[in-house]
JSON list of C-alpha atoms and ligand atoms in Angstrom, two decimals:
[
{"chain": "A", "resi": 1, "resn": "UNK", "atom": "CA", "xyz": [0.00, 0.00, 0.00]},
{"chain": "A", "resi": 2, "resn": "UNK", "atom": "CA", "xyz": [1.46, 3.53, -1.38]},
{"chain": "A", "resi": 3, "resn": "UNK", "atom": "CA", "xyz": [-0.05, 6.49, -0.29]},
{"chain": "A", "resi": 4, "resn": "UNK", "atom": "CA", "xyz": [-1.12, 8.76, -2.71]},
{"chain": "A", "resi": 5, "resn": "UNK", "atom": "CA", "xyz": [0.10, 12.16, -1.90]},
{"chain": "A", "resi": 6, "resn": "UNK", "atom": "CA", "xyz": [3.85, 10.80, -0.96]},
{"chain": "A", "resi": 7, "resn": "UNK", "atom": "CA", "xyz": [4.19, 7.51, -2.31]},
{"chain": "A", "resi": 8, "resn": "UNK", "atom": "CA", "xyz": [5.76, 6.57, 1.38]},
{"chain": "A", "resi": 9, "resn": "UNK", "atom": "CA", "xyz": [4.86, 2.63, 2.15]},
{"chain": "A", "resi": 10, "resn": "UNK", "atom": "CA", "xyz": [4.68, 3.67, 5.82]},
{"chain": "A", "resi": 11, "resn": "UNK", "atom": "CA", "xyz": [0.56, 3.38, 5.71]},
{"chain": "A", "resi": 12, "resn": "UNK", "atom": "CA", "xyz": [-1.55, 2.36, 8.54]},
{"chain": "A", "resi": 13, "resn": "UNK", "atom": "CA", "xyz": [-4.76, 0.73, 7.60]},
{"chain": "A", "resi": 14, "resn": "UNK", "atom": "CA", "xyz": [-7.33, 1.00, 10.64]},
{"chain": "A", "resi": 15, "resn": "UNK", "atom": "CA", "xyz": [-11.20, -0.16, 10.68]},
{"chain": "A", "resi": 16, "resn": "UNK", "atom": "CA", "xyz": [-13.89, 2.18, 11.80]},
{"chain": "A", "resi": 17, "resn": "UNK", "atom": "CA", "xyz": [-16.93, 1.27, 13.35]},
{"chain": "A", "resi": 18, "resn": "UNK", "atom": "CA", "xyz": [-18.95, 4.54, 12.74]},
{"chain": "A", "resi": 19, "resn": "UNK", "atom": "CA", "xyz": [-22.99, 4.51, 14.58]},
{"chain": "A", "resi": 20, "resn": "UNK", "atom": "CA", "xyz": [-25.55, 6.49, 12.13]},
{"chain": "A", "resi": 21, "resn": "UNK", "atom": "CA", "xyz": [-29.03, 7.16, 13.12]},
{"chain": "A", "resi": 22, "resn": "UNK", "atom": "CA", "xyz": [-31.38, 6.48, 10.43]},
{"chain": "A", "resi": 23, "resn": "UNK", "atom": "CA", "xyz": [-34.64, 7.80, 10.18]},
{"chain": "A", "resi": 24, "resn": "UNK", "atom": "CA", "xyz": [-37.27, 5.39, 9.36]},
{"chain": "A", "resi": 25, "resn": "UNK", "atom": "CA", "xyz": [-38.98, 6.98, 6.51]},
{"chain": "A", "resi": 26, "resn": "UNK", "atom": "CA", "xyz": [-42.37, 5.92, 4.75]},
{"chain": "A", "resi": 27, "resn": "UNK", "atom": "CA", "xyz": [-42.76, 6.05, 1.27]},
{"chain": "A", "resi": 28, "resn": "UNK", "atom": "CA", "xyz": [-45.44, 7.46, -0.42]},
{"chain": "A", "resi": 29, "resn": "UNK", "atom": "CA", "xyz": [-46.80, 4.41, -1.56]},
{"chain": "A", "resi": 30, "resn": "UNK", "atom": "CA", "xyz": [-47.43, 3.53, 1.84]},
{"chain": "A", "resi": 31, "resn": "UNK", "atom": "CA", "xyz": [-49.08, 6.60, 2.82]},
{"chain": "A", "resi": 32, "resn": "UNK", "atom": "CA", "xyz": [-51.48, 6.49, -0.35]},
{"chain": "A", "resi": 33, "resn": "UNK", "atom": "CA", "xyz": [-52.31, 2.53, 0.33]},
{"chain": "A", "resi": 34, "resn": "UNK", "atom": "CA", "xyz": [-51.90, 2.19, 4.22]},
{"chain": "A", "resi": 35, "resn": "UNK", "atom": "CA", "xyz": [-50.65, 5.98, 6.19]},
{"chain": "A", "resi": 36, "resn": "UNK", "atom": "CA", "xyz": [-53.83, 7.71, 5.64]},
{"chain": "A", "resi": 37, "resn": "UNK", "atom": "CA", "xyz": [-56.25, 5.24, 7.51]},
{"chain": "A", "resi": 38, "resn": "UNK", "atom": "CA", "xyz": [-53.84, 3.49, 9.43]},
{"chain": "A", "resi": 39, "resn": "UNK", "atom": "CA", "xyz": [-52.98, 6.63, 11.42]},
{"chain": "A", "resi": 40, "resn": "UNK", "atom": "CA", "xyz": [-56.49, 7.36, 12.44]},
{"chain": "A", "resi": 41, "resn": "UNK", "atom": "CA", "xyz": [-57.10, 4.44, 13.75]},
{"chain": "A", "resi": 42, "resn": "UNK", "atom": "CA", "xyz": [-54.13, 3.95, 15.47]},
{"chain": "A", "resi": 43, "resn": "UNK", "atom": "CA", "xyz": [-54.32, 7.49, 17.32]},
{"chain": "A", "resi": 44, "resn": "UNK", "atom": "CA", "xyz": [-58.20, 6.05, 18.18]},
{"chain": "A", "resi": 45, "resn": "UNK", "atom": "CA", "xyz": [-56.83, 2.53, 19.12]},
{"chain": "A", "resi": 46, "resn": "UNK", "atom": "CA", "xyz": [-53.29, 3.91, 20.68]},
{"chain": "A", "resi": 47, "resn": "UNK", "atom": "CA", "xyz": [-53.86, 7.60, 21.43]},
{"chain": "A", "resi": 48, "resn": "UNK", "atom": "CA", "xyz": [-52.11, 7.18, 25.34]},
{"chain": "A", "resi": 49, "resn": "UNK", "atom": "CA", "xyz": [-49.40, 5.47, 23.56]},
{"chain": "A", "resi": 50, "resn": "UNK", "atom": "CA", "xyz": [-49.10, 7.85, 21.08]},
{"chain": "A", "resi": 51, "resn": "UNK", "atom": "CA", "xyz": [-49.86, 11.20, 22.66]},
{"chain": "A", "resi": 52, "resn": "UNK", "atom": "CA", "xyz": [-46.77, 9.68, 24.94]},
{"chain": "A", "resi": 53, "resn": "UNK", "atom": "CA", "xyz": [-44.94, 9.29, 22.03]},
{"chain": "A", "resi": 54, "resn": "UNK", "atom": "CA", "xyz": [-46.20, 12.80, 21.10]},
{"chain": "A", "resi": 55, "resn": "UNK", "atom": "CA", "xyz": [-44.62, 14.04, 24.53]},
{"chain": "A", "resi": 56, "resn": "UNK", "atom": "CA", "xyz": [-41.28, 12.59, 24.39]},
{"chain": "A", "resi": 57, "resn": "UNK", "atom": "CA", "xyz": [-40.95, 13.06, 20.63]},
{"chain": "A", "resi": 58, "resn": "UNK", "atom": "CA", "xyz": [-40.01, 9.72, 20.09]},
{"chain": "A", "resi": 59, "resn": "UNK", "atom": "CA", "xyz": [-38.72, 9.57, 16.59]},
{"chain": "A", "resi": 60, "resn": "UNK", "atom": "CA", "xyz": [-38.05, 5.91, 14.96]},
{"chain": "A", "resi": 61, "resn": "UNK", "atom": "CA", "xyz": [-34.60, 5.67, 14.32]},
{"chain": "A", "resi": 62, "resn": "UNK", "atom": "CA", "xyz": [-32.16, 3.01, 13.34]},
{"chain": "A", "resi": 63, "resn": "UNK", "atom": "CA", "xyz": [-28.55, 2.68, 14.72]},
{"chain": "A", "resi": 64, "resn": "UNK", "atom": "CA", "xyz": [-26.69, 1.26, 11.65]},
{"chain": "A", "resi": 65, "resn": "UNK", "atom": "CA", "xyz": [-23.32, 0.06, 11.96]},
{"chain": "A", "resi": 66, "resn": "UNK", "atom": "CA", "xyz": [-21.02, 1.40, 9.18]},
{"chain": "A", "resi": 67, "resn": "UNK", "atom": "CA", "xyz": [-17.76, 0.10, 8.97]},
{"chain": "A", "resi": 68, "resn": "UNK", "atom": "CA", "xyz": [-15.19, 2.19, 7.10]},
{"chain": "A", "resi": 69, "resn": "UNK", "atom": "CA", "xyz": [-11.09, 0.93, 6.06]},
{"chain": "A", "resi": 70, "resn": "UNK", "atom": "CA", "xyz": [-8.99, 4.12, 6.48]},
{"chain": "A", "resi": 71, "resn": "UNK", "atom": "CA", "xyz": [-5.53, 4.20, 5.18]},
{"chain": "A", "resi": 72, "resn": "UNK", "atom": "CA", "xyz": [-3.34, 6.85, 7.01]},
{"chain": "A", "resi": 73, "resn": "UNK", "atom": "CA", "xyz": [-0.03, 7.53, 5.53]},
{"chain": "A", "resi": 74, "resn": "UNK", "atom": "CA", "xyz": [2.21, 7.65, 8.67]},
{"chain": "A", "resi": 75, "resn": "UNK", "atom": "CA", "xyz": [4.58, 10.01, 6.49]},
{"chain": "A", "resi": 76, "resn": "UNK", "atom": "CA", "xyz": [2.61, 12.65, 5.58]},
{"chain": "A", "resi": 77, "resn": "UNK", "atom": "CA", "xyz": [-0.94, 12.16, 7.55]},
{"chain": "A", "resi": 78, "resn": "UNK", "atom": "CA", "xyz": [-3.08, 11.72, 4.98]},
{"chain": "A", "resi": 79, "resn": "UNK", "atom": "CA", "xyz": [-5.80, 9.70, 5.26]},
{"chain": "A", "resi": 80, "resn": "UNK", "atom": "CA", "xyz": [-8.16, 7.58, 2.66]},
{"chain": "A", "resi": 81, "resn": "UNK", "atom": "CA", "xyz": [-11.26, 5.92, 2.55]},
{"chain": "A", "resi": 82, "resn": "UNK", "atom": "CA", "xyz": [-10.65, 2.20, 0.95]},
{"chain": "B", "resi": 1, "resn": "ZN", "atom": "ZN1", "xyz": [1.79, 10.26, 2.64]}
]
């Protein structure tokens, strides 16, 4: 492994494990086929639930796990995305 900017072979190659938050989005398909009767009735079936939901606004979100290879050129400090 060369690095790019100085061609020195002194490169360290170190995985990340990088946490992003992914909103949980509906498409519109849903909401034309399901979101537009399914919310009513859930406020009517759930409404504590969901006025608590309301309160603490509780978003759905995803933790994904990303891992990333970066290359950093102990020469020079530049650092690359494999
Ligand atoms: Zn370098």
């Amino acid at each position: 492994m060369y690095c790019p900017k100085c061609q020195s072979e002194n490169v360290n190659t170190q995985v990340i494990n990088t946490v992003v938050l992914k909103d949980k989005h509906r498409g519109l398909i849903w909401w034309l086929l399901i979101g537009w009767w399914w919310i009513p009735i859930k406020w009517i079936f759930f409404t504590l639930p969901a006025l608590l939901f309301a309160i603490f606004g509780h978003r759905k979100q995803k933790a994904v796990n990303k891992k990333e290879t970066v290359c950093v050129c102990q020469n020079c400090g530049y650092s690359w995305k494999i």
